[in-house]
Short mmCIF file of C-alpha atoms and ligand atoms in Angstrom, two decimals:
data_model
loop_
_atom_site.label_atom_id
_atom_site.label_comp_id
_atom_site.label_asym_id
_atom_site.label_seq_id
_atom_site.Cartn_x
_atom_site.Cartn_y
_atom_site.Cartn_z
CA UNK P 1 4.87 -23.26 -18.25
CA UNK P 2 2.79 -22.80 -21.26
CA UNK P 3 0.40 -19.84 -21.42
CA UNK P 4 -3.21 -21.31 -20.87
CA UNK P 5 -5.49 -20.66 -23.91
CA UNK P 6 -9.09 -20.63 -22.47
CA UNK P 7 -9.97 -17.57 -20.65
CA UNK P 8 -12.85 -17.01 -18.15
CA UNK P 9 -15.57 -15.73 -20.07
CA UNK P 10 -16.49 -12.96 -17.25
CA UNK P 11 -13.06 -12.18 -15.70
CA UNK P 12 -14.81 -10.42 -12.90
CA UNK P 13 -13.74 -11.78 -9.41
CA UNK P 14 -13.68 -8.56 -7.31
CA UNK P 15 -15.16 -8.76 -3.81
CA UNK P 16 -17.02 -5.56 -4.16
CA UNK P 17 -18.68 -4.15 -6.29
CA UNK P 18 -19.05 -7.93 -7.48
CA UNK P 19 -19.69 -9.30 -10.76
CA UNK P 20 -23.10 -8.66 -12.20
CA UNK P 21 -25.47 -11.41 -12.68
CA UNK P 22 -25.11 -13.63 -15.62
CA UNK P 23 -26.42 -11.94 -18.81
CA UNK P 24 -26.86 -8.56 -17.33
CA UNK P 25 -26.82 -5.74 -19.59
CA UNK P 26 -27.74 -2.09 -19.10
CA UNK P 27 -31.06 -3.17 -20.92
CA UNK P 28 -32.11 -4.53 -17.25
CA UNK P 29 -32.40 -1.03 -16.28
CA UNK P 30 -34.83 0.07 -19.39
CA UNK P 31 -37.84 0.27 -17.43
CA UNK P 32 -36.24 2.28 -14.43
CA UNK P 33 -38.50 4.46 -12.47
CA UNK P 34 -36.50 7.71 -13.34
CA UNK P 35 -37.24 11.35 -13.77
CA UNK P 36 -40.21 10.58 -11.30
CA UNK P 37 -40.45 11.32 -7.40
CA UNK P 38 -39.55 8.23 -5.27
CA UNK P 39 -42.51 9.26 -3.00
CA UNK P 40 -45.12 8.83 -5.66
CA UNK P 41 -47.32 5.55 -5.30
CA UNK P 42 -45.64 3.72 -8.11
CA UNK P 43 -42.11 5.15 -6.84
CA UNK P 44 -42.80 3.91 -3.20
CA UNK P 45 -44.23 0.46 -4.81
CA UNK P 46 -40.83 -0.24 -6.53
CA UNK P 47 -38.85 0.31 -3.26
CA UNK P 48 -41.40 -1.63 -1.28
CA UNK P 49 -41.01 -4.52 -4.04
CA UNK P 50 -37.18 -4.64 -3.17
CA UNK P 51 -37.93 -5.09 0.63
CA UNK P 52 -40.50 -7.86 -0.15
CA UNK P 53 -38.66 -9.86 -2.63
CA UNK P 54 -35.72 -9.85 -0.21
CA UNK P 55 -37.82 -10.89 2.49
CA UNK P 56 -39.39 -13.58 0.56
CA UNK P 57 -36.19 -14.87 -0.75
CA UNK P 58 -34.36 -14.84 2.44
CA UNK P 59 -37.14 -16.09 4.74
CA UNK P 60 -37.19 -13.13 6.90
CA UNK P 61 -39.92 -13.53 9.38
CA UNK P 62 -43.00 -11.44 8.94
CA UNK P 63 -42.55 -9.54 12.19
CA UNK P 64 -38.96 -8.41 11.45
CA UNK P 65 -38.69 -4.97 9.77
CA UNK P 66 -36.76 -4.57 6.40
CA UNK P 67 -35.84 -1.29 5.29
CA UNK P 68 -33.70 0.62 2.63
CA UNK P 69 -31.42 2.99 4.03
CA UNK P 70 -28.61 5.45 3.00
CA UNK P 71 -24.80 4.94 2.49
CA UNK P 72 -24.75 1.11 1.52
CA UNK P 73 -23.66 -1.57 4.22
CA UNK P 74 -21.52 1.13 6.16
CA UNK P 75 -24.67 3.53 6.32
CA UNK P 76 -26.90 0.73 7.82
CA UNK P 77 -24.18 -0.51 10.53
CA UNK P 78 -23.44 3.00 11.62
CA UNK P 79 -27.12 4.06 11.85
CA UNK P 80 -27.68 0.96 13.95
CA UNK P 81 -24.39 1.43 16.19
CA UNK P 82 -25.39 5.10 16.89
CA UNK P 83 -28.97 4.25 17.60
CA UNK P 84 -28.89 1.34 19.89
CA UNK P 85 -25.65 0.95 21.67
CA UNK P 86 -24.96 2.24 25.02
CA UNK P 87 -28.08 0.89 26.92
CA UNK P 88 -25.93 -2.45 27.79
CA UNK P 89 -22.36 -3.51 27.55
CA UNK P 90 -21.16 -4.60 24.35
CA UNK P 91 -19.02 -7.44 22.94
CA UNK P 92 -17.20 -6.28 19.99
CA UNK P 93 -15.96 -8.99 17.60
CA UNK P 94 -13.32 -8.54 14.97
CA UNK P 95 -11.00 -10.84 12.97
CA UNK P 96 -10.21 -8.60 9.75
CA UNK P 97 -10.41 -5.06 8.90
CA UNK P 98 -14.18 -4.60 8.55
CA UNK P 99 -14.90 -6.01 12.06
CA UNK P 100 -11.92 -4.10 13.31
CA UNK P 101 -13.49 -0.79 11.83
CA UNK P 102 -16.56 -1.28 13.84
CA UNK P 103 -14.51 -1.66 16.93
CA UNK P 104 -12.54 1.47 16.28
CA UNK P 105 -16.04 3.36 15.83
CA UNK P 106 -17.40 2.08 19.09
CA UNK P 107 -14.23 2.72 21.05
CA UNK P 108 -13.09 6.13 19.63
CA UNK P 109 -16.34 7.94 18.26
CA UNK P 110 -19.09 6.68 20.55
CA UNK P 111 -16.52 6.29 23.34
CA UNK P 112 -18.57 3.44 25.05
CA UNK P 113 -17.20 2.66 28.54
CA UNK P 114 -18.25 -1.05 28.86
CA UNK P 115 -16.84 -2.65 25.49
CA UNK P 116 -15.17 -6.03 25.37
CA UNK P 117 -12.92 -6.62 22.29
CA UNK P 118 -12.98 -9.97 21.30
CA UNK P 119 -10.64 -10.37 18.47
CA UNK P 120 -8.37 -12.65 16.28
CA UNK P 121 -5.72 -12.15 13.53
CA UNK P 122 -6.21 -12.78 9.83
CA UNK P 123 -7.23 -16.47 9.38
CA UNK P 124 -9.00 -17.46 12.51
CA UNK P 125 -11.90 -16.63 14.67
CA UNK P 126 -11.91 -15.36 18.03
CA UNK P 127 -13.38 -17.36 21.02
CA UNK P 128 -16.99 -17.02 20.21
CA UNK P 129 -18.05 -18.74 23.42
CA UNK P 130 -16.81 -15.76 25.31
CA UNK P 131 -19.63 -13.56 23.98
CA UNK P 132 -22.12 -12.70 26.90
CA UNK P 133 -25.76 -13.13 26.32
CA UNK P 134 -26.30 -10.11 28.54
CA UNK P 135 -24.40 -8.04 26.32
CA UNK P 136 -25.16 -6.51 23.03
CA UNK P 137 -22.58 -8.15 20.46
CA UNK P 138 -21.53 -6.53 17.12
CA UNK P 139 -19.95 -8.80 14.63
CA UNK P 140 -19.40 -9.51 10.96
CA UNK P 141 -20.84 -12.84 9.61
CA UNK P 142 -18.27 -13.02 6.95
CA UNK P 143 -15.05 -11.45 7.17
CA UNK P 144 -14.54 -9.99 3.56
CA UNK P 145 -10.63 -9.30 4.01
CA UNK P 146 -9.68 -12.62 5.51
CA UNK P 147 -12.23 -14.95 4.10
CA UNK P 148 -13.26 -16.24 7.65
CA UNK P 149 -16.87 -16.64 8.18
CA UNK P 150 -18.56 -17.83 11.53
CA UNK P 151 -19.79 -21.33 10.53
CA UNK P 152 -23.16 -21.04 12.52
CA UNK P 153 -24.93 -19.08 15.18
CA UNK P 154 -24.85 -21.82 17.79
CA UNK P 155 -22.78 -19.33 19.90
CA UNK P 156 -25.66 -17.12 20.33
CA UNK P 157 -28.15 -17.83 23.04
CA UNK P 158 -31.79 -17.99 22.33
CA UNK P 159 -32.44 -16.48 25.58
CA UNK P 160 -30.22 -13.44 25.48
CA UNK P 161 -31.04 -10.05 26.83
CA UNK P 162 -28.47 -8.12 24.64
CA UNK P 163 -28.98 -7.52 20.90
CA UNK P 164 -26.95 -9.22 18.06
CA UNK P 165 -25.93 -6.97 15.53
CA UNK P 166 -24.51 -8.54 12.49
CA UNK P 167 -22.75 -6.87 9.46
CA UNK P 168 -23.96 -9.68 6.84
CA UNK P 169 -22.97 -7.94 3.62
CA UNK P 170 -20.73 -10.51 2.12
CA UNK P 171 -22.60 -13.33 3.40
CA UNK P 172 -26.29 -12.93 2.84
CA UNK P 173 -27.85 -14.70 -0.24
CA UNK P 174 -24.98 -16.94 -0.40
CA UNK P 175 -25.00 -18.41 3.57
CA UNK P 176 -27.88 -19.36 5.38
CA UNK P 177 -28.57 -16.91 8.05
CA UNK P 178 -30.54 -17.85 11.18
CA UNK P 179 -32.89 -14.88 11.75
CA UNK P 180 -34.11 -16.02 15.24
CA UNK P 181 -30.49 -15.47 16.33
CA UNK P 182 -30.15 -12.09 14.45
CA UNK P 183 -31.70 -8.77 15.82
CA UNK P 184 -30.05 -6.43 13.36
CA UNK P 185 -28.56 -7.39 10.01
CA UNK P 186 -27.23 -5.39 7.11
CA UNK P 187 -25.96 -5.70 3.75
CA UNK P 188 -25.74 -3.60 0.37
CA UNK P 189 -26.76 -4.55 -2.97
CA UNK P 190 -23.46 -4.58 -4.65
CA UNK P 191 -22.22 -8.03 -3.05
CA UNK P 192 -23.79 -11.38 -3.61
CA UNK P 193 -26.63 -9.99 -5.93
CA UNK P 194 -24.10 -8.21 -7.82
CA UNK P 195 -26.16 -4.93 -7.67
CA UNK P 196 -25.23 -1.39 -7.31
CA UNK P 197 -23.73 0.18 -4.06
CA UNK P 198 -25.43 3.41 -2.51
CA UNK P 199 -28.15 2.00 -0.59
CA UNK P 200 -28.04 -0.31 2.49
CA UNK P 201 -30.53 -2.86 3.78
CA UNK P 202 -31.45 -2.99 7.38
CA UNK P 203 -33.32 -5.73 9.18
CA UNK P 204 -34.56 -5.44 12.64
CA UNK P 205 -36.07 -7.83 14.95
CA UNK P 206 -39.10 -7.16 17.28
CA UNK P 207 -36.39 -6.89 20.17
CA UNK P 208 -34.17 -4.27 18.03
CA UNK P 209 -37.42 -2.44 17.54
CA UNK P 210 -38.13 -2.38 21.32
CA UNK P 211 -34.55 -1.03 21.99
CA UNK P 212 -35.18 1.68 19.52
CA UNK P 213 -38.34 2.89 21.15
CA UNK P 214 -37.17 2.52 24.76
CA UNK P 215 -33.54 3.77 24.68
CA UNK P 216 -32.28 7.29 23.69
CA UNK P 217 -28.60 7.36 22.93
CA UNK P 218 -26.80 10.67 24.94
CA UNK P 219 -25.28 11.84 21.61
CA UNK P 220 -26.82 13.84 18.77
CA UNK P 221 -27.98 11.65 15.83
CA UNK P 222 -27.80 13.37 12.23
CA UNK P 223 -31.22 13.01 10.30
CA UNK P 224 -29.55 10.28 8.20
CA UNK P 225 -29.26 8.01 11.17
CA UNK P 226 -32.75 8.59 12.84
CA UNK P 227 -35.02 5.50 12.83
CA UNK P 228 -37.44 7.08 15.37
CA UNK P 229 -39.76 9.91 15.90
CA UNK P 230 -41.37 10.96 18.94
CA UNK P 231 -40.09 7.69 20.48
CA UNK P 232 -41.75 5.69 17.94
CA UNK P 233 -40.00 3.59 15.04
CA UNK P 234 -40.47 5.39 11.68
CA UNK P 235 -42.39 2.58 10.28
CA UNK P 236 -42.58 4.10 6.88
CA UNK P 237 -38.81 3.56 6.37
CA UNK P 238 -39.59 -0.15 6.36
CA UNK P 239 -42.33 0.09 3.91
CA UNK P 240 -40.26 1.95 0.99
CA UNK P 241 -40.58 5.53 2.19
CA UNK P 242 -36.86 6.17 2.45
CA UNK P 243 -35.14 8.75 4.72
CA UNK P 244 -33.67 10.47 1.71
CA UNK P 245 -33.71 10.35 -2.04
CA UNK P 246 -32.52 6.93 -3.35
CA UNK P 247 -31.26 6.20 -6.85
CA UNK P 248 -34.34 4.67 -8.68
CA UNK P 249 -31.70 3.31 -11.37
CA UNK P 250 -30.03 1.23 -8.29
CA UNK P 251 -33.40 0.03 -7.32
CA UNK P 252 -34.16 -1.28 -10.73
CA UNK P 253 -30.95 -3.13 -10.75
CA UNK P 254 -31.44 -4.47 -7.30
CA UNK P 255 -35.05 -5.64 -8.58
CA UNK P 256 -33.46 -7.43 -11.50
CA UNK P 257 -30.98 -8.98 -9.55
CA UNK P 258 -33.96 -10.36 -7.04
CA UNK P 259 -35.76 -11.60 -9.85
CA UNK P 260 -32.71 -13.62 -11.15
CA UNK P 261 -32.18 -14.96 -7.76
CA UNK P 262 -35.78 -16.17 -7.74
CA UNK P 263 -35.34 -17.81 -11.46
CA UNK P 264 -32.33 -19.98 -10.15
CA UNK P 265 -34.11 -21.31 -7.27
CA UNK P 266 -34.03 -18.48 -4.58
CA UNK P 267 -31.68 -18.63 -1.88
CA UNK P 268 -31.06 -22.55 -2.14
CA UNK P 269 -29.88 -21.83 -5.67
CA UNK P 270 -27.83 -18.96 -4.80
CA UNK P 271 -26.14 -20.73 -1.96
CA UNK P 272 -25.26 -23.89 -4.16
CA UNK P 273 -23.72 -21.71 -6.78
CA UNK P 274 -21.41 -20.04 -4.24
CA UNK P 275 -20.58 -23.36 -2.63
CA UNK P 276 -19.79 -24.73 -6.05
CA UNK P 277 -17.49 -21.93 -6.65
CA UNK P 278 -15.54 -22.62 -3.41
CA UNK P 279 -15.22 -26.13 -4.04
CA UNK P 280 -13.59 -25.65 -7.49
CA UNK P 281 -10.94 -23.26 -5.73
CA UNK P 282 -10.73 -25.81 -2.99
CA UNK P 283 -9.84 -28.73 -5.61
CA UNK P 284 -7.31 -26.38 -7.19
CA UNK P 285 -5.69 -25.49 -3.87
CA UNK P 286 -5.57 -29.32 -2.72
CA UNK P 287 -3.34 -30.01 -5.70
CA UNK P 288 -1.37 -26.90 -5.68
CA UNK P 289 1.85 -26.52 -3.50
CA UNK P 290 2.24 -22.50 -3.72
CA UNK P 291 -1.12 -21.71 -2.16
CA UNK P 292 -3.28 -22.51 0.75
CA UNK P 293 -6.50 -20.91 2.32
CA UNK P 294 -5.88 -18.08 4.79
CA UNK P 295 -8.73 -19.50 6.59
CA UNK P 296 -7.28 -22.27 9.06
CA UNK P 297 -10.30 -23.94 9.77
CA UNK P 298 -12.08 -25.25 6.87
CA UNK P 299 -15.59 -25.05 8.68
CA UNK P 300 -14.81 -21.21 8.52
CA UNK P 301 -13.94 -20.87 5.12
CA UNK P 302 -15.76 -18.22 3.06
CA UNK P 303 -17.49 -19.43 -0.06
CA UNK P 304 -17.73 -15.58 -1.35
CA UNK P 305 -14.60 -13.90 -0.24
CA UNK P 306 -12.15 -16.71 -0.96
CA UNK P 307 -8.83 -15.48 0.42
CA UNK P 308 -5.55 -17.43 -0.40
CA UNK P 309 -1.97 -17.26 1.16
CA UNK P 310 0.88 -17.83 -1.19
CA UNK P 311 2.66 -20.61 0.89
CA UNK P 312 5.55 -21.14 -1.31
CA UNK P 313 8.90 -20.82 0.92
CA UNK P 314 10.55 -18.35 -1.50
CA UNK P 315 7.66 -16.03 -1.15
CA UNK P 316 7.25 -16.40 2.46
CA UNK P 317 10.87 -15.42 3.05
CA UNK P 318 10.32 -12.02 1.18
CA UNK P 319 9.74 -9.04 3.59
CA UNK P 320 5.99 -7.97 3.58
CA UNK P 321 6.40 -4.95 1.13
CA UNK P 322 8.23 -7.09 -1.36
CA UNK P 323 5.30 -9.84 -0.86
CA UNK P 324 2.82 -7.11 -1.80
CA UNK P 325 4.66 -6.23 -4.64
CA UNK P 326 4.83 -9.40 -6.06
CA UNK P 327 1.17 -9.95 -5.60
CA UNK P 328 0.65 -6.80 -7.49
CA UNK P 329 2.87 -8.10 -10.27
CA UNK P 330 1.08 -11.17 -10.34
CA UNK P 331 -2.43 -9.69 -10.52
CA UNK P 332 -1.13 -7.04 -12.84
CA UNK P 333 -0.21 -9.73 -15.25
CA UNK P 334 -3.70 -11.66 -15.07
CA UNK P 335 -5.28 -8.18 -15.43
CA UNK P 336 -3.23 -7.56 -18.39
CA UNK P 337 -4.30 -10.66 -19.95
CA UNK P 338 -7.96 -10.02 -19.19
CA UNK P 339 -8.35 -13.15 -17.21
CA UNK P 340 -9.03 -11.80 -13.54
CA UNK P 341 -9.59 -8.24 -12.50
CA UNK P 342 -9.34 -7.17 -8.83
CA UNK P 343 -7.93 -10.28 -7.05
CA UNK P 344 -5.15 -8.86 -4.96
CA UNK P 345 -5.88 -9.19 -1.03
CA UNK P 346 -7.23 -6.20 0.75
CA UNK P 347 -4.61 -3.72 1.62
CA UNK P 348 -4.76 -4.41 5.31
CA UNK P 349 -4.70 -8.31 4.89
CA UNK P 350 -1.57 -10.43 4.53
CA UNK P 351 -0.34 -10.17 0.82
CA UNK P 352 -2.15 -12.86 -1.28
CA UNK P 353 -5.35 -13.37 -3.47
CA UNK P 354 -8.94 -12.85 -2.93
CA UNK P 355 -11.26 -14.25 -5.42
CA UNK P 356 -14.94 -13.57 -5.19
CA UNK P 357 -16.82 -16.61 -5.41
CA UNK P 358 -20.42 -15.27 -4.63
CA UNK P 359 -23.25 -16.64 -6.59
CA UNK P 360 -22.97 -14.24 -9.54
CA UNK P 361 -19.86 -15.79 -10.38
CA UNK P 362 -19.99 -18.86 -12.95
CA UNK P 363 -17.99 -21.89 -11.58
CA UNK P 364 -16.76 -22.63 -15.33
CA UNK P 365 -14.99 -19.21 -14.87
CA UNK P 366 -13.13 -20.35 -11.85
CA UNK P 367 -12.23 -23.42 -13.49
CA UNK P 368 -10.75 -21.36 -16.40
CA UNK P 369 -8.91 -19.00 -14.14
CA UNK P 370 -6.96 -21.72 -12.10
CA UNK P 371 -4.48 -22.59 -14.96
CA UNK P 372 -3.75 -18.91 -15.26
CA UNK P 373 -3.07 -18.57 -11.63
CA UNK P 374 -0.50 -21.26 -11.82
CA UNK P 375 1.06 -19.64 -15.15
CA UNK P 376 1.00 -16.08 -13.88
CA UNK P 377 2.73 -17.36 -10.64
CA UNK P 378 5.35 -19.48 -12.27
CA UNK P 379 6.03 -16.44 -14.72
CA UNK P 380 6.37 -13.73 -12.20
CA UNK P 381 8.06 -16.09 -9.51
CA UNK P 382 10.76 -16.86 -12.47
CA UNK P 383 11.07 -13.14 -12.91
CA UNK P 384 11.83 -12.63 -9.35
C1 LIG G 401 -17.85 -7.18 5.83
C2 LIG G 401 -18.02 -5.68 5.14
N1 LIG G 401 -18.78 -4.51 5.88
C3 LIG G 401 -18.83 -3.33 5.39
C4 LIG G 401 -18.52 -3.16 4.04
C5 LIG G 401 -18.47 -1.78 3.47
O1 LIG G 401 -19.59 -2.00 2.68
P1 LIG G 401 -20.12 -0.78 1.90
O2 LIG G 401 -18.88 -0.18 1.02
O3 LIG G 401 -20.93 -1.43 0.91
O4 LIG G 401 -20.70 0.31 2.75
C6 LIG G 401 -17.80 -4.22 3.29
C7 LIG G 401 -17.58 -3.88 1.96
O5 LIG G 401 -16.59 -4.75 1.33
C8 LIG G 401 -17.55 -5.49 3.96
O6 LIG G 401 -17.17 -6.46 3.21
#
């Protein structure tokens, strides 16, 4: 097979940190509020601006709190698990490694007694109908390492008693989220927005606030996790007074990506771009016999973390370590050619490819990438 000539203009297809927005350069940070206190009036105003622009873009209801918290998405998820769980039984959903990580935390760290594990293997969703409206539920909207997402929230009861806690980091901005069905949602800036990691976003419904104010967990909570003071929500956290010191460079970058998102049509524009990216890959998978989606049901296919299996019988017959080694060769070749960075599947996932199709990626770059995938697979297959 002849080596393609046209290369993606931006070979950035990592699933996190993800590609910066088109046209980004460090100049976007030139008016960052650095060297000043984040607690000064203008500092707090920048933080509040991130909160309000995010709320407006995503259509988050006015009675929901939106806050900036430490330690990226993980920090946002952990502070909630530690703060609200234990008041009721909890259904823990997992179908790939990030969801599985939350299950491990709840079982082995919090050591909760009443936990139901509702799980599925890579490529599938668990039986969502098993989730009880009487119980809390923790789930990942988009399983970043399997490329399987929940297709909707129809399985969440509008009359639920428990809280729904959703790790939405690789879904939000690229997939519509039904806020009325989510009591807690979390994300970081480093995914669909192409921002920087370090800080997490935390959304709380009024019912989540009610839980925080009425329930005190029996375990100690470090300062970084504390969302209440004397039994009341720390409202200031949701107005830009962060728990500890944020990076105002990251804040400036987040503002830049939010402004870009507004300029391309807001959430519908972002969602459309990601959908288009998935359609480019889907059209290529359709006509390509050596790959298929890891997600079995097309309705659950992620448009952001697009995970592909290598279904060539020769590859399938290899032991798992040899498969992983082959993927390394394939992705190493693409990296060397400067056409795709960071597209090997996640270490815990079945060996294959994972290509980010979030909104900061240009569909034309994915179109340019697919001939290179065919070429690199043929080259590395021939070499054995
Ligand atoms: C679903 C999911 N949850 C959590 C994380 C961890 O995010 P962070 O490293 O921003 O804390 C990731 C990162 O890829 C993710 O995809």
